[in-house]
Structure formats: C-alpha cells, structure tokens
Tab-separated table of C-alpha atoms in Angstrom:
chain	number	residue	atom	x	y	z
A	1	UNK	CA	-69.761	83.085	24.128
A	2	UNK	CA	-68.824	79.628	25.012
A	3	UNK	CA	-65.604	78.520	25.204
A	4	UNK	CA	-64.324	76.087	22.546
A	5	UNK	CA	-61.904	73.814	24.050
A	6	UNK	CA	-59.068	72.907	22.032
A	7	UNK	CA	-58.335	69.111	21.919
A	8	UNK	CA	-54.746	68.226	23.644
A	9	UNK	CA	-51.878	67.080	21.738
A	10	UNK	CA	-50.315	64.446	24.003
A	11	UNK	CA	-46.842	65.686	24.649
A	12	UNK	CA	-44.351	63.179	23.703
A	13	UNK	CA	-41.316	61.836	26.045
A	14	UNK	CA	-38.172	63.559	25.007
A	15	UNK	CA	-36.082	62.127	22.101
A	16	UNK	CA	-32.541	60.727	23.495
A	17	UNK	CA	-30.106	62.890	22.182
A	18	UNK	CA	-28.642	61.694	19.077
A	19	UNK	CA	-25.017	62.954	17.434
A	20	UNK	CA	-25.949	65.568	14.909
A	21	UNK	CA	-26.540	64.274	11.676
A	22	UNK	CA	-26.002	60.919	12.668
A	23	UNK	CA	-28.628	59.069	11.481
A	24	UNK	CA	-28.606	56.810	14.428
A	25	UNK	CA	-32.510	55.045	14.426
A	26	UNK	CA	-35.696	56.564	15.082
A	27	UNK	CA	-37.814	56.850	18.408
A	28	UNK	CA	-41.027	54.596	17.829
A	29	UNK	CA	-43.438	57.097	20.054
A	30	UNK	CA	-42.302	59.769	17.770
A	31	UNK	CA	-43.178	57.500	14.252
A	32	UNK	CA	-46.514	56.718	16.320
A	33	UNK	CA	-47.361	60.065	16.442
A	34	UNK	CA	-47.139	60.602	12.938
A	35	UNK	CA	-49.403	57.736	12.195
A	36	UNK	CA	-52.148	59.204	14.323
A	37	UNK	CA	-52.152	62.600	11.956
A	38	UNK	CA	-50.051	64.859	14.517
A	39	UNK	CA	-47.143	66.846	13.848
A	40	UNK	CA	-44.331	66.198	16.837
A	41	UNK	CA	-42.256	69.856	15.650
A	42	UNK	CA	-39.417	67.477	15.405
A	43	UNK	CA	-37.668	66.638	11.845
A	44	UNK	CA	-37.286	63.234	10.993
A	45	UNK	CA	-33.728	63.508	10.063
A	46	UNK	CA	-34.095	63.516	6.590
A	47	UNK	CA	-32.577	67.468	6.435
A	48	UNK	CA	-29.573	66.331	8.099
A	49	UNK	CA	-28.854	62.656	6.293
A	50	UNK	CA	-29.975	60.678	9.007
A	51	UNK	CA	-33.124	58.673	9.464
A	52	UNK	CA	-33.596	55.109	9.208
A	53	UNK	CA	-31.938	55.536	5.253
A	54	UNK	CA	-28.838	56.422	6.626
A	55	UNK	CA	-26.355	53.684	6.830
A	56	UNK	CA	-23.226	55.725	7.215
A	57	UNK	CA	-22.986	54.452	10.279
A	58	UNK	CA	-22.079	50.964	9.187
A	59	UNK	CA	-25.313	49.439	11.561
A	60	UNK	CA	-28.327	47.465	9.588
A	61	UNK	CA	-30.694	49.778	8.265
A	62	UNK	CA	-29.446	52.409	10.754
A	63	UNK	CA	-29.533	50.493	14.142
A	64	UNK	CA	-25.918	51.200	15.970
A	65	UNK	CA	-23.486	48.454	15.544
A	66	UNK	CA	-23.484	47.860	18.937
A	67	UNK	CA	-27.391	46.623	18.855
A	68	UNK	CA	-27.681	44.855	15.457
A	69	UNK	CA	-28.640	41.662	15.461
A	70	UNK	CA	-25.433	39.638	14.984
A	71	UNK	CA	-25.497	37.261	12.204
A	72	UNK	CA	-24.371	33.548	11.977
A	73	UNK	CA	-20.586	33.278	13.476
A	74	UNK	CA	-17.594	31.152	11.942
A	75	UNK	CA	-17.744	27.704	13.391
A	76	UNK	CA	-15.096	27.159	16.123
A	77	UNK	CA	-12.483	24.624	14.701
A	78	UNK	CA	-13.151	20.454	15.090
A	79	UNK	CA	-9.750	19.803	16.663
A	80	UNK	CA	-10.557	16.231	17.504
A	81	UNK	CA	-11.279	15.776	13.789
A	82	UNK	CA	-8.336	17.891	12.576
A	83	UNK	CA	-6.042	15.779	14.813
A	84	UNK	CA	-7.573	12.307	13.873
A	85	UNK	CA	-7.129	13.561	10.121
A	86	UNK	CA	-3.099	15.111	10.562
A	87	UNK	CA	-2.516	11.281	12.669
A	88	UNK	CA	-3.315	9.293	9.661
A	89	UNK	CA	-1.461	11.576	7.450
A	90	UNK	CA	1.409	11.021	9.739
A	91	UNK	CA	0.688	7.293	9.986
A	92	UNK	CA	0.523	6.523	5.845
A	93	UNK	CA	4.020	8.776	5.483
A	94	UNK	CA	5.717	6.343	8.337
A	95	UNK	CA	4.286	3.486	6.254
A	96	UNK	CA	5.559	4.766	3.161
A	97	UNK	CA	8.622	6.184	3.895
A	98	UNK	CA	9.286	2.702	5.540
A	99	UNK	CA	8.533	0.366	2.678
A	100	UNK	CA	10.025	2.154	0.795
A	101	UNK	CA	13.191	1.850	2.477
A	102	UNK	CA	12.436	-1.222	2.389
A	103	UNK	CA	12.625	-2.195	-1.153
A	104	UNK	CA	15.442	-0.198	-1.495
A	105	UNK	CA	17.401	-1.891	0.612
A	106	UNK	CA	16.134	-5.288	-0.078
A	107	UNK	CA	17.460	-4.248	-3.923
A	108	UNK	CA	20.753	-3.824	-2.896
A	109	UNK	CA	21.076	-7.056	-0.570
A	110	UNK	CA	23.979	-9.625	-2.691
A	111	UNK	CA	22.521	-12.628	-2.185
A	112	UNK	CA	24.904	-14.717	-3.973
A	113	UNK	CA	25.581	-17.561	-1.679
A	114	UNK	CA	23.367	-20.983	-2.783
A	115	UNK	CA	23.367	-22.609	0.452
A	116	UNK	CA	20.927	-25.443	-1.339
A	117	UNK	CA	24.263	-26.436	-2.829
A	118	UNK	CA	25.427	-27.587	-0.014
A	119	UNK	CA	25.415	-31.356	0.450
A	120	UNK	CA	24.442	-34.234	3.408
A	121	UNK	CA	23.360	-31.620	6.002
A	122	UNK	CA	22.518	-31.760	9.215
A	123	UNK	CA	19.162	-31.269	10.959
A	124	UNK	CA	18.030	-27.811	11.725
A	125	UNK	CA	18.025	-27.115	15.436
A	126	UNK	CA	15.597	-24.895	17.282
A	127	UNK	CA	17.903	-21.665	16.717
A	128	UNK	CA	19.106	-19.335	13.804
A	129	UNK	CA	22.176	-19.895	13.428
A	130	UNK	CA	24.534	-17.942	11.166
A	131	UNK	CA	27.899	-17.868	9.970
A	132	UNK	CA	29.182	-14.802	9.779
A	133	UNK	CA	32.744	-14.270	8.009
A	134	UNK	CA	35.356	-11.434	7.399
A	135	UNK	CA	37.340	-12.090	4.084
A	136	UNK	CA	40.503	-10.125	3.272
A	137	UNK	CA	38.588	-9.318	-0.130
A	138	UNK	CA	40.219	-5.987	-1.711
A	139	UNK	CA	37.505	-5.430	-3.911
A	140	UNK	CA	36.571	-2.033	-5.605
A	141	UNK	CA	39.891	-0.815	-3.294
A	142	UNK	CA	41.936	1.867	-4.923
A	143	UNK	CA	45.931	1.726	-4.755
A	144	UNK	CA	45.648	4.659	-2.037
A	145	UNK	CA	43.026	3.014	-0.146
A	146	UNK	CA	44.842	-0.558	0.108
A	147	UNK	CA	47.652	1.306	1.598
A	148	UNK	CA	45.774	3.461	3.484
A	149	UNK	CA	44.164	0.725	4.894
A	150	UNK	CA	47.351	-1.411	5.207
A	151	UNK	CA	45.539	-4.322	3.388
A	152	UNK	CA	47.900	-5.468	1.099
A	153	UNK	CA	47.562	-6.101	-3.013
A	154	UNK	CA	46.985	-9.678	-2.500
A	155	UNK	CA	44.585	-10.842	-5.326
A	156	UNK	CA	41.959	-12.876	-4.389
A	157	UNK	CA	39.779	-13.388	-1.446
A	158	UNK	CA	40.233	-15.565	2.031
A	159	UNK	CA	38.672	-15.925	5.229
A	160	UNK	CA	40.426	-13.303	7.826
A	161	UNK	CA	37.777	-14.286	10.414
A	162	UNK	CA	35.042	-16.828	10.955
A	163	UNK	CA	32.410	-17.226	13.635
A	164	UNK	CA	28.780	-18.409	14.363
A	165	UNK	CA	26.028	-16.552	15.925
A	166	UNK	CA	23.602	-18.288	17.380
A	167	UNK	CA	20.340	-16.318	17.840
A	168	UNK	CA	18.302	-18.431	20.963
A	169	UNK	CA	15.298	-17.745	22.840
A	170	UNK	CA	17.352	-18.910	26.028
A	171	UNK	CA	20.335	-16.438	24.667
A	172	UNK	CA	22.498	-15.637	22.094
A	173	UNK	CA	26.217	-17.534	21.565
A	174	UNK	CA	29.033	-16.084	19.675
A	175	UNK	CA	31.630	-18.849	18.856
A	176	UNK	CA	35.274	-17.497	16.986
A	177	UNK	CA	36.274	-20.628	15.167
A	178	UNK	CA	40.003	-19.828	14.576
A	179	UNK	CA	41.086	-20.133	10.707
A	180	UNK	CA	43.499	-21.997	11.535
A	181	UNK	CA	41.169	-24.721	13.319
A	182	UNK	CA	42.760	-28.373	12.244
A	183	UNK	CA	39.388	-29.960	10.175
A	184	UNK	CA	38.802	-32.522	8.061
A	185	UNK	CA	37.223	-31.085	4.568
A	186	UNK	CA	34.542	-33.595	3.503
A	187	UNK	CA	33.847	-34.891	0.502
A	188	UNK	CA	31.771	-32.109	-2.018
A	189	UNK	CA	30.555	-31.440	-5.297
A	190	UNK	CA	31.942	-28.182	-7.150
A	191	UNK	CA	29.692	-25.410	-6.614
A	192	UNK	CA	30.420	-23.830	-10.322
A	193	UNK	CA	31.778	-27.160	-11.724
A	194	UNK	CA	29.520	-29.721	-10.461
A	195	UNK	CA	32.181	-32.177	-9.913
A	196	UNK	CA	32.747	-34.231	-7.047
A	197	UNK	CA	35.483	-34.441	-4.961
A	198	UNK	CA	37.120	-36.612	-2.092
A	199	UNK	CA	36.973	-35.717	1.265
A	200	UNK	CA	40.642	-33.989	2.599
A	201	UNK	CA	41.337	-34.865	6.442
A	202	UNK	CA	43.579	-33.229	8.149
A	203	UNK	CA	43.504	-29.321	6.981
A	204	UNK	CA	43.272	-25.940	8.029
A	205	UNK	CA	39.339	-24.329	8.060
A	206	UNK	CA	40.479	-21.472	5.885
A	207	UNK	CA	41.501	-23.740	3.173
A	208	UNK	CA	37.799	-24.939	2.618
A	209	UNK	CA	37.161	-21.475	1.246
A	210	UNK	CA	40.228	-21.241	-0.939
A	211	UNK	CA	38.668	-24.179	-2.234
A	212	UNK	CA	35.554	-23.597	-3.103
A	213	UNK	CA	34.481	-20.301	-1.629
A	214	UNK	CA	31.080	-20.367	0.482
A	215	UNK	CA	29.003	-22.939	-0.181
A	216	UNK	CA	32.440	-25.886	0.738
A	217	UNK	CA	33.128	-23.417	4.143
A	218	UNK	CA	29.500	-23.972	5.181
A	219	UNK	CA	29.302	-27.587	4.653
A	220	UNK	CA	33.360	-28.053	6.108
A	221	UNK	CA	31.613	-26.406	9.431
A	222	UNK	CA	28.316	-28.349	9.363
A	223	UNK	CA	30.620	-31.317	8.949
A	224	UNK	CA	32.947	-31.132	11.940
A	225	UNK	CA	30.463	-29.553	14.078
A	226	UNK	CA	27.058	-31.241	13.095
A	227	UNK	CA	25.806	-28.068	13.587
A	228	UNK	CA	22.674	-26.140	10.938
A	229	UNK	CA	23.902	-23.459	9.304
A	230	UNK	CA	20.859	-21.330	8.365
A	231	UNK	CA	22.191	-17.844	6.958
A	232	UNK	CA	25.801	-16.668	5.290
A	233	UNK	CA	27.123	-13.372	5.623
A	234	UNK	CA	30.359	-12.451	4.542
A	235	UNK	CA	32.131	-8.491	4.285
A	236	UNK	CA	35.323	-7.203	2.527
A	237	UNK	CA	38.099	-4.746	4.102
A	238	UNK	CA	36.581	-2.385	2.389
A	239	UNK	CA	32.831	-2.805	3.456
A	240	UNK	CA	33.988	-2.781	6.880
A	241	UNK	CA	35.618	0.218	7.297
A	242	UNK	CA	32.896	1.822	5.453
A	243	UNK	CA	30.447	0.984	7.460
A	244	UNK	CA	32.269	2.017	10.475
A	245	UNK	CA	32.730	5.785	9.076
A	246	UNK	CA	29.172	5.818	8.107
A	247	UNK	CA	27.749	5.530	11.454
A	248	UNK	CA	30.342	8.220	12.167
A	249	UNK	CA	32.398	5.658	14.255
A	250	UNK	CA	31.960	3.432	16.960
A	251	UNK	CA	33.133	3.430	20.429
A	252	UNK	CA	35.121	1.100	22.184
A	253	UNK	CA	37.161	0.511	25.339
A	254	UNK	CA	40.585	-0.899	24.956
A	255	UNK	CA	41.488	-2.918	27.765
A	256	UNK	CA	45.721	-2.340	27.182
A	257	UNK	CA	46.933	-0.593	24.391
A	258	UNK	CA	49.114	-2.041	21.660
A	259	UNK	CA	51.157	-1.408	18.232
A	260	UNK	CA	51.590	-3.271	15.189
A	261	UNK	CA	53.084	-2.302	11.662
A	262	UNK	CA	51.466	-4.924	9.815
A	263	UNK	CA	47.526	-3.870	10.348
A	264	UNK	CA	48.914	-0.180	11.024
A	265	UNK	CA	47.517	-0.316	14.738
A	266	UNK	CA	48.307	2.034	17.561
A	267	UNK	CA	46.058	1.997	20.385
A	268	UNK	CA	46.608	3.658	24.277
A	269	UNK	CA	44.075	2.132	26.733
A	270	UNK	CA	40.676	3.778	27.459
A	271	UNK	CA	37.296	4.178	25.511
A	272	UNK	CA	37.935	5.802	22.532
A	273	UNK	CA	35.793	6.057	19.584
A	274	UNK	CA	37.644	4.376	16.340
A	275	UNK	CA	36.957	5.264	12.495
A	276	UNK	CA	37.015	3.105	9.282
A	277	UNK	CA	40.707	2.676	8.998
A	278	UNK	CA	41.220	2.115	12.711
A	279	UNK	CA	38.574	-0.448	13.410
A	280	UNK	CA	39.902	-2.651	10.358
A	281	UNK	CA	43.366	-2.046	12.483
A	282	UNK	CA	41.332	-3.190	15.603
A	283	UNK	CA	40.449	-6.425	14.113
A	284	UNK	CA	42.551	-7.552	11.971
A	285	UNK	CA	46.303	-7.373	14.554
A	286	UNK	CA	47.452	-10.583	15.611
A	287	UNK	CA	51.300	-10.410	15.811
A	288	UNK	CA	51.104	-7.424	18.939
A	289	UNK	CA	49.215	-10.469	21.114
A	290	UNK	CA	51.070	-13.348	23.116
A	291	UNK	CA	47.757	-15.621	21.947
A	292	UNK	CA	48.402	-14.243	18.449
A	293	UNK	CA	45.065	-15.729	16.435
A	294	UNK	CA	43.127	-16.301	19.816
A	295	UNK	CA	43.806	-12.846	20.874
A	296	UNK	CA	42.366	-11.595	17.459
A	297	UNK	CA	39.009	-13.606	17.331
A	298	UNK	CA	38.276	-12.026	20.796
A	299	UNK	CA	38.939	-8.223	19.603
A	300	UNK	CA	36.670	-9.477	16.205
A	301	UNK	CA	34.014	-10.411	18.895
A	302	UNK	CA	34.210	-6.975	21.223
A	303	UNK	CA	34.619	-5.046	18.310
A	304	UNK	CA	31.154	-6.489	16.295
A	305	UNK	CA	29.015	-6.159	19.296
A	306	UNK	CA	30.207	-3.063	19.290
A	307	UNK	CA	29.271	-2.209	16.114
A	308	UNK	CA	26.108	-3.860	15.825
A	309	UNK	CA	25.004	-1.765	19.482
A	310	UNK	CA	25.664	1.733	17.572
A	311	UNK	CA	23.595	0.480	14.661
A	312	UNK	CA	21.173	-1.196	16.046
A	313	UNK	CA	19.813	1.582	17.473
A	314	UNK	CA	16.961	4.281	17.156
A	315	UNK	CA	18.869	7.403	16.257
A	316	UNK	CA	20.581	4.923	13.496
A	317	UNK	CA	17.310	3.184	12.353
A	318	UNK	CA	14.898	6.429	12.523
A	319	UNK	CA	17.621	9.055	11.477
A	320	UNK	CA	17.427	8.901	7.376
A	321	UNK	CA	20.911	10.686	7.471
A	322	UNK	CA	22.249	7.884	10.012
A	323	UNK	CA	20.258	4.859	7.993
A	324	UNK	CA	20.827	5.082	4.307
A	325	UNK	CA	24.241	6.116	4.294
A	326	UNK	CA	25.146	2.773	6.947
A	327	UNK	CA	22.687	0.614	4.830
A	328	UNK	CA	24.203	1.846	1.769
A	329	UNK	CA	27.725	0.905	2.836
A	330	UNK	CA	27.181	-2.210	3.919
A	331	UNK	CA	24.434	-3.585	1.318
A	332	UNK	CA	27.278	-2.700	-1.559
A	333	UNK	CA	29.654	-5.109	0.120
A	334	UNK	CA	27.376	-7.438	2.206
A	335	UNK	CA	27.516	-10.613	0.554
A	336	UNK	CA	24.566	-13.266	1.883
A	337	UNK	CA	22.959	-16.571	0.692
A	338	UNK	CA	20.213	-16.254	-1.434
A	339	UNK	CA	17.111	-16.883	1.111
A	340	UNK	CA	19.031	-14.264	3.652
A	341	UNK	CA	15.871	-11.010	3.726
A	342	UNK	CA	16.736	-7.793	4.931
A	343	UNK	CA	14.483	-9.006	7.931
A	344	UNK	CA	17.052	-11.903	8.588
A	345	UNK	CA	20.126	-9.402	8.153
A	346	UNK	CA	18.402	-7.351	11.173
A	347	UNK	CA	18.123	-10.206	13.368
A	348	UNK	CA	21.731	-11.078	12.970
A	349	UNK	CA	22.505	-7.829	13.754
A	350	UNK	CA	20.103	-7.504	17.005
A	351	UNK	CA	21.244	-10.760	18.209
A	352	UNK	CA	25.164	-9.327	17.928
A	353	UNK	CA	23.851	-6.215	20.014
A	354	UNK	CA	22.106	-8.464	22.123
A	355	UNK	CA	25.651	-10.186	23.443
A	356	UNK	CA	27.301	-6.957	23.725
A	357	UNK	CA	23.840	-6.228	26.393
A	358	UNK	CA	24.879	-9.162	28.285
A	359	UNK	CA	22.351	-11.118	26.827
A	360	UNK	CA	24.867	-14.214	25.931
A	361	UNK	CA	27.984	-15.258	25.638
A	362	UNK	CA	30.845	-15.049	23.417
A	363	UNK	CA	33.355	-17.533	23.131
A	364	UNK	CA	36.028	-19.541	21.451
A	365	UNK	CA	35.896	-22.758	20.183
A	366	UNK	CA	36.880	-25.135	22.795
A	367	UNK	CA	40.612	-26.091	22.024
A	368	UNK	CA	42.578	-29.102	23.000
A	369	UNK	CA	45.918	-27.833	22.214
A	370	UNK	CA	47.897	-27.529	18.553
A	371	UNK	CA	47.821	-29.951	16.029
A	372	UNK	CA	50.667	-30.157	12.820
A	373	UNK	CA	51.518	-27.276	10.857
A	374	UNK	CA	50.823	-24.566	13.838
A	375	UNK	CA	47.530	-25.255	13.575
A	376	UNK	CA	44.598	-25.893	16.797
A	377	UNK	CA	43.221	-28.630	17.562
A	378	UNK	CA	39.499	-28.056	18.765
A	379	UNK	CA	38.041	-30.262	21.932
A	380	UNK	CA	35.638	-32.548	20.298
A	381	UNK	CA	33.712	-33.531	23.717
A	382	UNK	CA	32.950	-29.853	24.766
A	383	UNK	CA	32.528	-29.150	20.834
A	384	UNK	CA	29.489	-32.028	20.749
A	385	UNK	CA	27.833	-30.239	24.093
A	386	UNK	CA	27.836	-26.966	22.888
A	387	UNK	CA	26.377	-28.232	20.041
A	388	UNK	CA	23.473	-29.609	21.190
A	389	UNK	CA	22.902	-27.215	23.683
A	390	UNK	CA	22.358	-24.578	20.640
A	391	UNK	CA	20.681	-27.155	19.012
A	392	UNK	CA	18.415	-27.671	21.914
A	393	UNK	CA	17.837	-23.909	22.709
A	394	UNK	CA	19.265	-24.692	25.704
A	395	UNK	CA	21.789	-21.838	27.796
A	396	UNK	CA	25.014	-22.801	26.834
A	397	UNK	CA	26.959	-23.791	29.871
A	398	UNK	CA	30.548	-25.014	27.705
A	399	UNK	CA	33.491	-22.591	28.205
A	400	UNK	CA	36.217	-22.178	26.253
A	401	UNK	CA	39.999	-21.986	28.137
A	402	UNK	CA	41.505	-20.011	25.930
C-alpha cells in the first residue's frame, strides 16, 4: 500500500499573550490563516467578549490606547496675539478713562473771569504769565467752619494774597506783589456797569479788587507793571484748605517755629506735614513776623510750591482715589477767566512745582521803601527789568532785598 502523505498545516508563531477576556486586537498571521481555509485551534475571542468588536477597552476598534492613532490635538495658545489683543484693550480703557476725566473736570472749571474786559493792554510777551490770587472769600463756609478755620464772618471777598507766575522756557518766576503795594488804579470801564471811571493815583493794590473785582485787579497790574496777564486764578479759604486735606496733606519744613491767635497758628521747627486748617494758618499769619506782610508772601510762596509738588505728581494724577477727590475740591472753588482750559490750569500748576525743583526763582517785588498810609513803595527801575526780562524769556537776573 502506498503511503498517502498528509499535506502540512504550517504551524503558526505563538499568539502574544493577551489578558483574558480582554479583547485587546487580533494577530494578523492568525486572521491569514483563516482566509486560506485552515482552522488555527485557537478561538477568535468572540466566547470571551473580546475580538476586534470589543471596545471595552476604551482603544479604536479594539487597538490598546497606548497604540491608537492619536487624533488632531488642541492648538497651543497664540500668546503674541492674545497679548497684542489684552494691550489695546488696556490702551482704549487709559483713553477712556482719561477723557473722561477730562470732561468732567473741564465741567466743573468756573470760568467766570472776562479778561476781554479788560481795557488798553499791553503786548503779550513770549511767556504765560498768570496771576494767581488768594481772596479771604468765606463762601459756602458754615458758622463752625469759619471758626474752625479762624477766618472771620467778614462778608464779602478781598485779595489776602497776590502774585504772578511766570511760566518761561529759560525758567519759571514767582513774584509776591504785596497787597499793600502803593499803585496808581487807572482809569476803567465797569465790568457789570459799563461805566467809565477816572483813573485813582496813589492807592493800595488790594483796593483795585474791592473795586471792581477781577477784571480792574488785572488791568491795575498790567498798568503799573506793563506786564501781559494771560490767565486768572483765584481760591477761597475754604477751597484751600480743602484741597490741602484732599491730597491727605502736604509736607513742609518750617524754618523757626511761630504762634499767632489771629490765623490760629502754632508751628515748632522741622518738616512736618500740615492739614487743611493748618496750611490756611501757614499762609495767612502776618502779625508773628518782624517783616509782617513780606514775611507772609514768602510762606504763600514755600507753601504753593509745596502744594503744587504733592499734586503734581504721579501717585496724585494716576491714583483715581488721589485725583478726583483733589480735582473735585479745587474745581468747586477754583475761580478762572473764561479762556483758562483744564490744560492751562495744569501748566500753572507744573510751573509752581517746577520752582519748588529749583527750576526758578521766587521773589518779591522789588521795594524802595514805604510810601503813605503804611503802605510799600515798589522800585520802578528793577520793576521795568524784570519785566522785560519775562517779557523777553530771558533768566531773570533782578533780586528783590526784602
């Protein structure tokens, strides 16, 4: 008998151990098999759940996790974009936030001064000058806070202190002209009545203002100076001190310490940082000084720069708690002429810092000695120079003795 040989089923590589009833994938030498008609012994997982249907195992169409094809990823984040973007969001809230501060601002300016009013002035020079005045005005003052403030119940207004500031490229002059400076007051027309009147020599400067308020002080100092006036800015007792508690007070070294009953002053030496109701003290003392007037104009002077150096300032300006509450005190009371913006107002007030920096001079008006009815006679010859050196933009050179 011959012998029928059997044809060889080709043995097939081991399966890789899989986890039982896993369902983890199939081996493709094993599914080959079964194409070509054999039969491997081995189940295809279909008894025990697993086989390519199986997708308890959280892997595509039974592939382990760990080889499935991953899919498309989140996009990593476009910081240059999502900076550029948050920069002009930042940008148009600055703008905003300062324009509309702004407008506010600019709506609660008191420009009530007509300085077109004023009659036969002189020529403009190449500075901004302003004159800046302190009136012992007791308006909107309660009973308590006139004697709180030792102010008085005098009804009315007048000038407690007068000065110009010129603001130069070549440097910034403060000048104290003394209230009671002996002037001639020139001839005017009314500025409510329209009438005209004579000139007045031989007068004290405050009386201009009694007169006729603002618009007769202005031209009475363009007259016996022959200096432009460009700007008017005058502030009340009350605005004062206001403003001096709303920047939370401002500091200040007292060269020699001194008492007075009158403005309710007491002072030791030494930098100390003075409120509302002190710096109005501060200011406004005359009888505690040997130079009486003189003296006072000087402490005016120390004490503005001071001022205008703590609000002039970036934590003042970019701090809304700092800013509104200062603006807001001294817009209520500020009064200005009418072509004074709130751009003008902050020149004034960097040029004032600007002296207190060293860059300038305060002064005095040159004085030639007293003149009838205790008033001061000013030094016409060093007057004219100083002049025209502020007209000129020149530094000014003039001192002042006293």
């Amino acid at each position: 008998m011959s012998h029928v040989q059997r044809p060889q089923v080709p043995q097939q590589p081991p399966r890789p151990q899989q986890g039982y009833g896993q369902g983890q994938g199939y081996d493709p030498n094993f599914t080959q098999a079964q194409n070509q008609g054999y039969d491997s012994g081995y189940s295809s997982g279909q008894v025990y759940g697993g086989g390519p249907q199986n997708h308890g195992s959280g892997g595509r169409g039974g592939v382990p996790p760990q080889y499935a094809p991953s899919g498309p990823g989140r996009p990593a984040p476009d910081w240059r974009k999502r900076i550029k973007v948050g920069s002009i969001v930042l940008v148009v809230a600055i703008v905003g936030w300062g324009v509309g501060t702004y407008a506010w601002a600019s709506s609660k300016m008191r420009n009530e001064v007509d300085l077109s009013k004023v009659i036969e002035r002189p020529a403009e020079g190449d500075c901004t000058t302003y004159l800046i005045v302190g009136s012992d005005s007791r308006e909107g003052m309660s009973a308590e806070e006139k004697k709180k403030l030792h102010t008085g119940s005098a009804e009315g207004k007048r000038t407690d202190s007068m000065m110009i500031l010129a603001a130069c490229s070549s440097g910034n002059t403060m000048v104290s002209l003394p209230r009671d400076s002996w002037v001639t007051i020139p001839n005017f027309v009314g500025s409510e009545s329209g009438k005209s009147y004579p000139a007045r020599g031989g007068s004290k400067l405050n009386a201009a203002y009694a007169m006729d308020g603002p618009e007769l002080l202005v031209r009475t100092v363009e007259y016996n100076t022959g200096l432009h006036i460009d700007h008017y800015a005058e502030i009340g007792f009350a605005g004062f001190a206001n403003i001096v508690d709303a920047l939370g007070g401002v500091e200040l070294n007292i060269d020699k310490g001194f008492k007075d009953k009158k403005s309710g002053a007491d002072f030791q030496a030494g930098t100390q940082t003075l409120n509302g109701e002190q710096a109005l003290a501060f200011v406004r003392t005359r009888y505690a000084f040997a130079q009486s007037d003189l003296q006072r104009t000087k402490n005016q002077q120390k004490f503005l720069s001071a001022l205008a150096n703590q609000a002039a300032t970036p934590g003042t300006i970019l701090n809304p708690f700092a800013l509104y509450p200062t603006l807001g005190a001294g817009l209520d009371t500020l009064i200005v002429d009418k072509d004074m913006s709130l751009y003008d107002l902050g020149k004034m007030f960097f040029a004032m810092k600007g002296i207190s920096g060293g860059d300038g001079k305060s002064m005095n008006m040159p004085l030639a000695g007293s003149a009838p009815q205790n008033s001061l006679k000013w030094d016409m010859p060093k007057v004219k120079q100083l002049v025209e050196q502020i007209k000129n933009d020149e530094p000014v050179t003039v001192t002042s003795d006293r």
